[in-house]
Coordinates of C-alpha atoms and ligand atoms in Angstrom, one line a residue:
X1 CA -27.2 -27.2 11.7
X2 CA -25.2 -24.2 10.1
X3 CA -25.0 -24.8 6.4
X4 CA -22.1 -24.6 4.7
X5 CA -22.6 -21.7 1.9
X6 CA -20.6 -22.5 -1.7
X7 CA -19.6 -18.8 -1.1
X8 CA -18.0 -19.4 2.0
X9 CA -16.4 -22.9 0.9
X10 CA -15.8 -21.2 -1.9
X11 CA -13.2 -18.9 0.1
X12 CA -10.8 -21.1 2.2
X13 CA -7.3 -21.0 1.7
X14 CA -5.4 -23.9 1.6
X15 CA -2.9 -22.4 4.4
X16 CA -0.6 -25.2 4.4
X17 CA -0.1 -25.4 0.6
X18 CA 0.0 -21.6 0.7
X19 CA 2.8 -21.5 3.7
X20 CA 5.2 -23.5 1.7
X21 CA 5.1 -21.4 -1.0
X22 CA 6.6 -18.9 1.5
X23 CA 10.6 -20.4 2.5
X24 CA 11.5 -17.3 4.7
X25 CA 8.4 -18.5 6.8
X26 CA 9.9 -21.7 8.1
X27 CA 12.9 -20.8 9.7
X28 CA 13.4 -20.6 13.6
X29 CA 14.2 -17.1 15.5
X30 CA 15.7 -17.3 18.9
X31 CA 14.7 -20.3 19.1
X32 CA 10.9 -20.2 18.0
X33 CA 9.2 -20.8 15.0
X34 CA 9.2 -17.4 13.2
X35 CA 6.0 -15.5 13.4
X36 CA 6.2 -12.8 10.8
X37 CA 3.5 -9.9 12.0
X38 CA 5.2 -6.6 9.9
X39 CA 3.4 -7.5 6.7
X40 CA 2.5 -3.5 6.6
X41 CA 5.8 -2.8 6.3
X42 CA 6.9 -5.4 3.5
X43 CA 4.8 -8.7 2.4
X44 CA 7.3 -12.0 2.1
X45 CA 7.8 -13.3 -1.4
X46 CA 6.8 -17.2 -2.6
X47 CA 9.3 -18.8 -4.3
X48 CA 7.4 -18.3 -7.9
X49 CA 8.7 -14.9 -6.9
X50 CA 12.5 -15.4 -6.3
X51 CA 13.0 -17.9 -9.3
X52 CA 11.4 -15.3 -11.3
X53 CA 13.6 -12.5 -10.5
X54 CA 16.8 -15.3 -10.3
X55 CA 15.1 -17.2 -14.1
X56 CA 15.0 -13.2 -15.7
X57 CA 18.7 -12.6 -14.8
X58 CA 20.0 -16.0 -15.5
X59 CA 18.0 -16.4 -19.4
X60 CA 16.9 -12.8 -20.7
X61 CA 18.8 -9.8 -19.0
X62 CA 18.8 -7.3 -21.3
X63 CA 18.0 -4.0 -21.2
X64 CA 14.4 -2.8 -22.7
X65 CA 13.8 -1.0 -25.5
X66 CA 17.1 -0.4 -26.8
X67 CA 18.7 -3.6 -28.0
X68 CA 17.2 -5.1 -31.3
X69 CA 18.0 -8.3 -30.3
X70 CA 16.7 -11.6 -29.1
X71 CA 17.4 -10.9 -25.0
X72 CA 16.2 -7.7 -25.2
X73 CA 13.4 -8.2 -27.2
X74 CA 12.6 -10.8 -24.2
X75 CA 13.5 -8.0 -21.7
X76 CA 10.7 -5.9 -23.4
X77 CA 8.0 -8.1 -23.9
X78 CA 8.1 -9.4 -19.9
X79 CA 8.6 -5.5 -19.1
X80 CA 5.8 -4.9 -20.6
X81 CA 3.5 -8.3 -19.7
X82 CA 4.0 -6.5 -16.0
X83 CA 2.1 -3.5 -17.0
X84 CA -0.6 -5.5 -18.4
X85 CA -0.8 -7.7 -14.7
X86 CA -0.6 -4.5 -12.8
X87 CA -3.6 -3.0 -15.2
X88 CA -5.7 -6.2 -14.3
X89 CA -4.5 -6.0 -10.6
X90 CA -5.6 -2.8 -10.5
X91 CA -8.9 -3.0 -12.8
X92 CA -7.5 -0.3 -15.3
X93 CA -8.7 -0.2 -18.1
X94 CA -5.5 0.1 -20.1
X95 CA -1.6 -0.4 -19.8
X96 CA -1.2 2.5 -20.9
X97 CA -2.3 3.8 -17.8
X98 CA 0.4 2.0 -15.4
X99 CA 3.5 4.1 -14.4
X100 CA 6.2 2.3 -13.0
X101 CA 7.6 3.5 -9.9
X102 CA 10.2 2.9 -7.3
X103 CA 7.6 2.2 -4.9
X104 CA 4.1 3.9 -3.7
X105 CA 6.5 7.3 -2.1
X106 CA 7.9 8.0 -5.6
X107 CA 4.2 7.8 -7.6
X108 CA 3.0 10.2 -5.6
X109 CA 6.0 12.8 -5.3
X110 CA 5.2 12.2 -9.4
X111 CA 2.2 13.1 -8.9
X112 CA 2.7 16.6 -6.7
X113 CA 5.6 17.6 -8.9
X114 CA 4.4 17.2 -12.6
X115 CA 0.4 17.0 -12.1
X116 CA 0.8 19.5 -9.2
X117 CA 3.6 22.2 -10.7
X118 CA 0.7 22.7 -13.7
X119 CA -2.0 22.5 -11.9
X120 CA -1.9 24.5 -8.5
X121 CA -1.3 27.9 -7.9
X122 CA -1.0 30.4 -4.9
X123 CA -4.3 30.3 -3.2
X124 CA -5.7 26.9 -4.6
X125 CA -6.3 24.1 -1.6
X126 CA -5.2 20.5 -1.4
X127 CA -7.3 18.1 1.2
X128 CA -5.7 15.7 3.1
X129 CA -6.2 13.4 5.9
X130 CA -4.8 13.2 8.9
X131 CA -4.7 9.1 8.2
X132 CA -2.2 9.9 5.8
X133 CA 1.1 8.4 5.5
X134 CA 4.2 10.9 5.5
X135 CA 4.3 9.8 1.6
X136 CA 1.0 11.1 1.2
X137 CA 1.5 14.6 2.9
X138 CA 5.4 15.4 2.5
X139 CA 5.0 15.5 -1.2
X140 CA 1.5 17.8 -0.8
X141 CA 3.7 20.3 2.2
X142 CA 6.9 20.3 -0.5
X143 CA 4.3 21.5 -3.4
X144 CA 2.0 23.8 -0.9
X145 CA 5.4 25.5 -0.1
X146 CA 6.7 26.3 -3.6
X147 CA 3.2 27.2 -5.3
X148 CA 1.2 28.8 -1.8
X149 CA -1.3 26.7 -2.0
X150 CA -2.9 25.5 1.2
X151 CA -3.2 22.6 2.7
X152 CA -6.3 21.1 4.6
X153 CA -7.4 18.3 6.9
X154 CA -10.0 16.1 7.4
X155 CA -9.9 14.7 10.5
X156 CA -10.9 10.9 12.1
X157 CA -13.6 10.2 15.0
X158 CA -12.0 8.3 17.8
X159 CA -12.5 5.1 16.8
X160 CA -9.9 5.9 13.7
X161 CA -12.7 6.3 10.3
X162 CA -12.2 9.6 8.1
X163 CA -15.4 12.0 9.8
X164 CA -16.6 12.6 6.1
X165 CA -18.8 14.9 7.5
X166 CA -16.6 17.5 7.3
X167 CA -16.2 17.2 3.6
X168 CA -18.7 19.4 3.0
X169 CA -16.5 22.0 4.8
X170 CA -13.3 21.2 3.4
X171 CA -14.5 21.1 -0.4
X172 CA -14.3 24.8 -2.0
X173 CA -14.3 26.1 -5.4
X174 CA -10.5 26.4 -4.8
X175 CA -9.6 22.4 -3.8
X176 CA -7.8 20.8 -6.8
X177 CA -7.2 17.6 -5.3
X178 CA -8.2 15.2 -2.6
X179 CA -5.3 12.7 -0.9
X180 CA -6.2 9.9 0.6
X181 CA -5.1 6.0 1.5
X182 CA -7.4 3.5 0.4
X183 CA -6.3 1.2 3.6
X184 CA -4.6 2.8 6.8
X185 CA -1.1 1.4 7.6
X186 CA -1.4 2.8 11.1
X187 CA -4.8 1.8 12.0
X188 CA -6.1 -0.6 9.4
X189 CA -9.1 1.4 8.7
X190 CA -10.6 0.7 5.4
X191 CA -11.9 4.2 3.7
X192 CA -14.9 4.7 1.7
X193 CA -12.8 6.0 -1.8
X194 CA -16.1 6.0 -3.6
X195 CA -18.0 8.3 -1.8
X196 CA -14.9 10.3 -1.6
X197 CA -14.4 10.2 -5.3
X198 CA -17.9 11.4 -5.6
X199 CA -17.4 14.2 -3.7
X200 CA -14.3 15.4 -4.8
X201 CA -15.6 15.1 -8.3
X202 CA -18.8 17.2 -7.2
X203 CA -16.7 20.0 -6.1
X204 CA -14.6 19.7 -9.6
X205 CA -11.2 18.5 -7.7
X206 CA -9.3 14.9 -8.4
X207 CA -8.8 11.9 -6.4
X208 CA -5.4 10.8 -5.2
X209 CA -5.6 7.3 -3.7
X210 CA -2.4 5.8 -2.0
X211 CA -2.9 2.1 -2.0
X212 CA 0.2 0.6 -0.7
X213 CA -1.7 -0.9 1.9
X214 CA -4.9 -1.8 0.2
X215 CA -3.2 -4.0 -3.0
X216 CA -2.6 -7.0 -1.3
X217 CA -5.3 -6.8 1.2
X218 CA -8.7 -5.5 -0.5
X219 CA -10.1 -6.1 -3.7
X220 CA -9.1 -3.5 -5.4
X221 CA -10.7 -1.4 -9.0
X222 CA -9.7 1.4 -9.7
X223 CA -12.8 2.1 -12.4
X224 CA -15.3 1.4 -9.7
X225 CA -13.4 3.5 -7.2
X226 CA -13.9 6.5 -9.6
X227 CA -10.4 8.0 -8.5
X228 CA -8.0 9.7 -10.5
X229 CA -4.5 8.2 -9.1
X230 CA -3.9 5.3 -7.6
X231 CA -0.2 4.5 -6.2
X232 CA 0.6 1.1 -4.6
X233 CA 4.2 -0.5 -4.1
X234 CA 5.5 -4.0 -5.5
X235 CA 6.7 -5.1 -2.3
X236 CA 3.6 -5.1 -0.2
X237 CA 1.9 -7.2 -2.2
X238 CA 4.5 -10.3 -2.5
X239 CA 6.9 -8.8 -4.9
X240 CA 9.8 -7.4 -5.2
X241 CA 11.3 -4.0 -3.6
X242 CA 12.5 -1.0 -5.5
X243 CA 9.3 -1.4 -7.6
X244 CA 5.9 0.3 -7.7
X245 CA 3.4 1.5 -9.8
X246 CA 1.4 4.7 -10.8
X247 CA -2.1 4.6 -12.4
X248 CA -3.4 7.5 -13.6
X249 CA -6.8 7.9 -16.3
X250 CA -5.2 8.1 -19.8
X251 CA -6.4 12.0 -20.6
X252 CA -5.1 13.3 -17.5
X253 CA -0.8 11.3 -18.1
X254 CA -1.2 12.9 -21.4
X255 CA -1.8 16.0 -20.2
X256 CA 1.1 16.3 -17.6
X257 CA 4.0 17.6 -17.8
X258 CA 7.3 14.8 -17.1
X259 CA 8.4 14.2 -13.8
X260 CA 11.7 14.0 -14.2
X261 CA 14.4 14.2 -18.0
X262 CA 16.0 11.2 -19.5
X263 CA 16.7 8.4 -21.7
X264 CA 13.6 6.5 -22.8
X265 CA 11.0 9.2 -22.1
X266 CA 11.8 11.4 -25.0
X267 CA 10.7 11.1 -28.7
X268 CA 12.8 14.3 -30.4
X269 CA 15.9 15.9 -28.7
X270 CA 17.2 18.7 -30.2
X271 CA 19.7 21.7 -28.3
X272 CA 17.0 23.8 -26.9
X273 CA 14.1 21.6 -26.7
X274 CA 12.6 17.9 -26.5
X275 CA 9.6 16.3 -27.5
X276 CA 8.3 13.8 -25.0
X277 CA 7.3 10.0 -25.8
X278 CA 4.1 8.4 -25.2
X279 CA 2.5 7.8 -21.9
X280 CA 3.2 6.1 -20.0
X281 CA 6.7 6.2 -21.4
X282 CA 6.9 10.3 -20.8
X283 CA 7.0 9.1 -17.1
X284 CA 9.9 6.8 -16.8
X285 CA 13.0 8.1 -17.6
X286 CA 16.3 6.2 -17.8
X287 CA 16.9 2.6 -17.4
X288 CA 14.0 1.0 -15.6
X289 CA 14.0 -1.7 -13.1
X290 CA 13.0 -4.4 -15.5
X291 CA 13.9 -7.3 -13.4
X292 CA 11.8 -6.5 -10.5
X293 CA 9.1 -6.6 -13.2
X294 CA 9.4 -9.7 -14.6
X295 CA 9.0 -10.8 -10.8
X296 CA 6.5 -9.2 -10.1
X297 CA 4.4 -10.7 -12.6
X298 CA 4.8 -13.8 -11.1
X299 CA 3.6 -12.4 -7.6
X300 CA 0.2 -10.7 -9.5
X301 CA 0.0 -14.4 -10.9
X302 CA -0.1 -15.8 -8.0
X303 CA -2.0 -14.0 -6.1
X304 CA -4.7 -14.4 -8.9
X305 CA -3.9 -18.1 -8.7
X306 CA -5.2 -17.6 -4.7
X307 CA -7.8 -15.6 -5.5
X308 CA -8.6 -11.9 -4.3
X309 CA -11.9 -12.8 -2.2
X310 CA -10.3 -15.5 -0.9
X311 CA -7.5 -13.7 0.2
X312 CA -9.9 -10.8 1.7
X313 CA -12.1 -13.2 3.2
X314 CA -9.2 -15.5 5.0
X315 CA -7.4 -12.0 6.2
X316 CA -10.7 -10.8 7.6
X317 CA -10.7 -13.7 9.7
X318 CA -7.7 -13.5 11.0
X319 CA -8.0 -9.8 12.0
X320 CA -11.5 -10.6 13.5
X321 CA -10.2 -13.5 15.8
X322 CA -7.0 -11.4 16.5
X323 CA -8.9 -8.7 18.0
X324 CA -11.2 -11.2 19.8
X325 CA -8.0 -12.3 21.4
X326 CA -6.2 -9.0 22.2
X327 CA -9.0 -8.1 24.0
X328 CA -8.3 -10.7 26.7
X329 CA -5.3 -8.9 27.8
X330 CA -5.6 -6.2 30.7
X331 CA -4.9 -2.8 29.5
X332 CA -4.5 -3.4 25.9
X333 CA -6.1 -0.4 23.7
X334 CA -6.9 -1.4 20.6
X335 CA -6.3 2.1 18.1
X336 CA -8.9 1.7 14.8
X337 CA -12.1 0.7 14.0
X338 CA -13.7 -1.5 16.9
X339 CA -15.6 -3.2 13.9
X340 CA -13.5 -5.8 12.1
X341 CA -15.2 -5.4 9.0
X342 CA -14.2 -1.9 8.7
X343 CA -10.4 -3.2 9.2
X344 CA -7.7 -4.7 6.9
X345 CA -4.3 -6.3 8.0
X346 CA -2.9 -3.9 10.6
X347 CA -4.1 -3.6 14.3
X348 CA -2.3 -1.2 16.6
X349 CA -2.2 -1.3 19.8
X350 CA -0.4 0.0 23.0
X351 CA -0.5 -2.3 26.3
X352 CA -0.5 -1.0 29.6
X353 CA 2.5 1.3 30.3
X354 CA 4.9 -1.0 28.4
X355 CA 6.7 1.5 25.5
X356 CA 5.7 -0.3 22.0
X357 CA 9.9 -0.6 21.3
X358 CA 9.5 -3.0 24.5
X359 CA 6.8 -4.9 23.3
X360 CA 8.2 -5.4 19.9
X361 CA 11.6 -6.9 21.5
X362 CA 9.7 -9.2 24.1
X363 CA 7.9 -10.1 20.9
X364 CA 11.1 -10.5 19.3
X365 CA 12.6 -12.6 21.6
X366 CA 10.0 -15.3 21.0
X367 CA 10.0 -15.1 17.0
X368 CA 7.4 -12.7 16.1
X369 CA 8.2 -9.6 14.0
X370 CA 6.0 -6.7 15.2
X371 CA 6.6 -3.1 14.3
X372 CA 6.5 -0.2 16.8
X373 CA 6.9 3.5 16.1
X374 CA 4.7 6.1 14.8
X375 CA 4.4 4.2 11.2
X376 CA 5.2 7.4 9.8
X377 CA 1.9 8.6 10.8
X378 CA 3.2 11.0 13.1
X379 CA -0.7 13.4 12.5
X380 CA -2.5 9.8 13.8
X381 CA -0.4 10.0 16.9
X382 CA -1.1 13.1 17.4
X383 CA -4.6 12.5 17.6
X384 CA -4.7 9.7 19.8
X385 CA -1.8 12.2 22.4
X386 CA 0.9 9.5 22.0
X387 CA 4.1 8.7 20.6
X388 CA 4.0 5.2 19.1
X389 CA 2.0 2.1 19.0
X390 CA 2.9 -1.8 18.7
X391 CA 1.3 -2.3 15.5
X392 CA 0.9 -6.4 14.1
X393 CA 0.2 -6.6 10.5
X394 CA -1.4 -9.7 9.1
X395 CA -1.4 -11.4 5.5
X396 CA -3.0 -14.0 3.7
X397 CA -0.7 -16.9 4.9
X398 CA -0.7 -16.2 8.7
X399 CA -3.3 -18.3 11.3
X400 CA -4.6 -18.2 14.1
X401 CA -2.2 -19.8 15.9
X402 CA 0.0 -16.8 15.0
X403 CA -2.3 -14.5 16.5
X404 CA -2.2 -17.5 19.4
X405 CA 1.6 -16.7 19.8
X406 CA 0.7 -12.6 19.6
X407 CA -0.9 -12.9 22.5
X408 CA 0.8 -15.7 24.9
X409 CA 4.0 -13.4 24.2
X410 CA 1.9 -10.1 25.1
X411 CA 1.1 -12.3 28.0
X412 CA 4.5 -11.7 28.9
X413 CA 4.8 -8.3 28.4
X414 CA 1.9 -7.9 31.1
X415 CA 3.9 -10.0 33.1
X416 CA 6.8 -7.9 32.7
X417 CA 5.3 -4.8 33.0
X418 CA 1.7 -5.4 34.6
X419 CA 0.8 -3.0 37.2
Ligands
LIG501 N1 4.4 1.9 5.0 C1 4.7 0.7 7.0 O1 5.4 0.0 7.8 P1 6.9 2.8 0.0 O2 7.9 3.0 1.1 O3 7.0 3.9 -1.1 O4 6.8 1.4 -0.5 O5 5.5 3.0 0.7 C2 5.2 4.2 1.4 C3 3.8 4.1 2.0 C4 2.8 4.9 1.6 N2 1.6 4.8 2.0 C5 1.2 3.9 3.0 C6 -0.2 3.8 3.4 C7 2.2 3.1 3.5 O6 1.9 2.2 4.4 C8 3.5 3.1 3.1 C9 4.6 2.3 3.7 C10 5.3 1.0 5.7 O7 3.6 1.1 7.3 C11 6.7 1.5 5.8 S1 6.7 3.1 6.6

């Protein structure tokens, strides 16, 4: 008899308590029950969620900061309880250290423009990966083209992991900073930040770590990672849109420059100069989006309320059996890590000749939500000589039988298309 280990019992998910929490996930779409697969793109919100965003605007809207009065002292205190849930979240060790954001693009355009304005000059090198999303190399080609710095890649092996190996290469005397996602959107791989930190460190450059697609998915600490920045977005990880967050270790905010002039991030104006406020409020000019942030404390609540491990370990599952099952299918390739373990949420996939746009309407016309494209990875497409992939992204209240439905409708597809 297998035991039963207290760790393992210790990780199920009550799926069916955890799937009413989620209201948008019991509807029907053309006629089938909705199976939502584009978690990559934006998580669904439990209700805690919604009646936290609808309970701030209908009892305490006020602006923060401003007012001294009773809403917006309110306004304040929750603005600032979401900092301190994003700091635990993340495993910062201080508040202080959290930036908000509009989302994971604009911390790290923050990052290139005031961080990168003082710090890189003609000459100096920035690594990147060719895993990277288009918010994680944009930013890098807008900075390399104003300053003349240059840009570098590391590349991936075929089955879709950073070759580390040519770190060694890519480091110089000249790299300032290292870019890199913590999880792969594209391809799901999860990368090893920790040696990577290490190494950057070694060859005195920082460590920029895009996490939009590890903050809901993989236990995540940013102490223990040993990077410099970390960037993540609100809505990927059950809250709200328009919302993100920036952390960044304490000496390094204090030593940047602002990102952009405003209300709230100033301390002294006077006609020809301005002093700046404290960090992290030097970072977030004008009115901020204070709503969002009282929501998204409930959605760190209750994923805390789940649990992280729990979340991780019910998620690996899933992507474990969904692979098993994709593999059934006749000319499927399966893009990413062939090991599960090595994988979060997202597997991407192309099948047969059928164009992923094809696959995602079939899909659609049976009520699941896939995304095709090039996931604004167009450098991963590259690598792999095609255009776009059918990508399904899974999340902590999905099950099997969604997978189940993945491929029965991908059934049809073959059906449709099979040679
Ligand atoms: N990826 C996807 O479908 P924003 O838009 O700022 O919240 O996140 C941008 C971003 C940055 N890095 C990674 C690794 C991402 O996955 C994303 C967003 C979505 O894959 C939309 S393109």
């Amino acid at each position: 008899m297998t035991p039963v280990t207290t760790a393992v019992a210790a990780t199920a998910l009550d799926i069916g308590a955890v799937r009413a929490d989620f209201l948008v996930l019991q509807q029907e779409v053309n006629g089938f029950p909705l199976v939502y697969l584009d978690n990559a793109a934006t998580s669904q919100k439990p209700a805690v969620v919604i009646r936290a965003l609808a309970d701030f605007y209908r009892r305490d809207n006020a602006n923060v900061h401003r007012g001294i009065h009773e809403l917006s002292r309110r306004s304040t205190e929750a603005y600032e309880a979401a900092r301190a849930s994003m700091a635990r979240w993340l495993g910062a060790p201080a508040p202080a250290e959290i930036v908000f954001t509009r989302g994971t693009t604009e911390a790290i355009n923050l990052v290139a423009s005031a961080w990168g304005y003082a710090n890189v000059s003609e000459g100096d090198e920035i690594v990147l990966t060719v895993l990277e999303h288009h918010s994680n190399i944009v930013p890098w080609q807008l900075l390399a083209g104003r300053t003349g710095a240059r840009l570098r890649y590391l590349d991936i092996d075929d089955d879709g992991r950073l070759r580390i190996d040519q770190l060694g290469q890519l480091l110089t005397p000249r790299t300032k900073i290292v870019c890199v996602n913590h999880v792969s959107n594209s391809l799901g791989t999860i990368n090893p930040v920790r040696e990577i930190a290490r190494r950057a460190h070694d060859a005195g450059a920082l460590l920029l770590v895009d996490g939009a697609q590890a903050a809901l998915h993989v236990p995540v600490n940013v102490t223990e990672l040993g990077c410099d920045f970390y960037a993540c977005s609100a809505h990927k990880m059950c809250g709200p849109t328009g919302l993100g967050a920036l952390w960044a270790r304490r000496e390094i905010l204090e030593a940047m420059p602002p990102y952009q002039g405003g209300g709230e991030m100033i301390s002294v104006v006077e006609k020809e100069y301005s002093t700046w406020a404290a960090v992290p409020h030097k970072f977030e000019a004008g009115t901020p989006n204070f709503a969002d942030t009282a929501a998204l404390t409930a959605a760190i609540e209750y994923l805390e309320g789940i649990g992280r491990d729990v979340i991780r370990h019910h998620e690996h599952d899933l992507v474990r059996y969904a692979m098993e099952r994709l593999r059934e299918l006749p000319g499927i390739r399966i893009y990413g890590p062939s090991n599960p373990e090595q994988r979060a949420g997202a597997i991407s996939f192309t099948l047969q000749d059928a164009h992923p746009h094809d696959i995602a309407t079939i899909l659609d016309h049976r009520g699941i939500a896939i995304r095709a494209g090039h996931h604004c990875t167009q450098l991963v497409m590259k690598r792999y000589g095609i255009a776009a992939t059918a990508r399904a992204s899974f999340a902590f209240y999905n099950t099997r039988e969604d997978a189940d439905s993945l491929v029965e409708g991908l059934g049809e597809v073959v059906k449709i298309f099979g040679s």
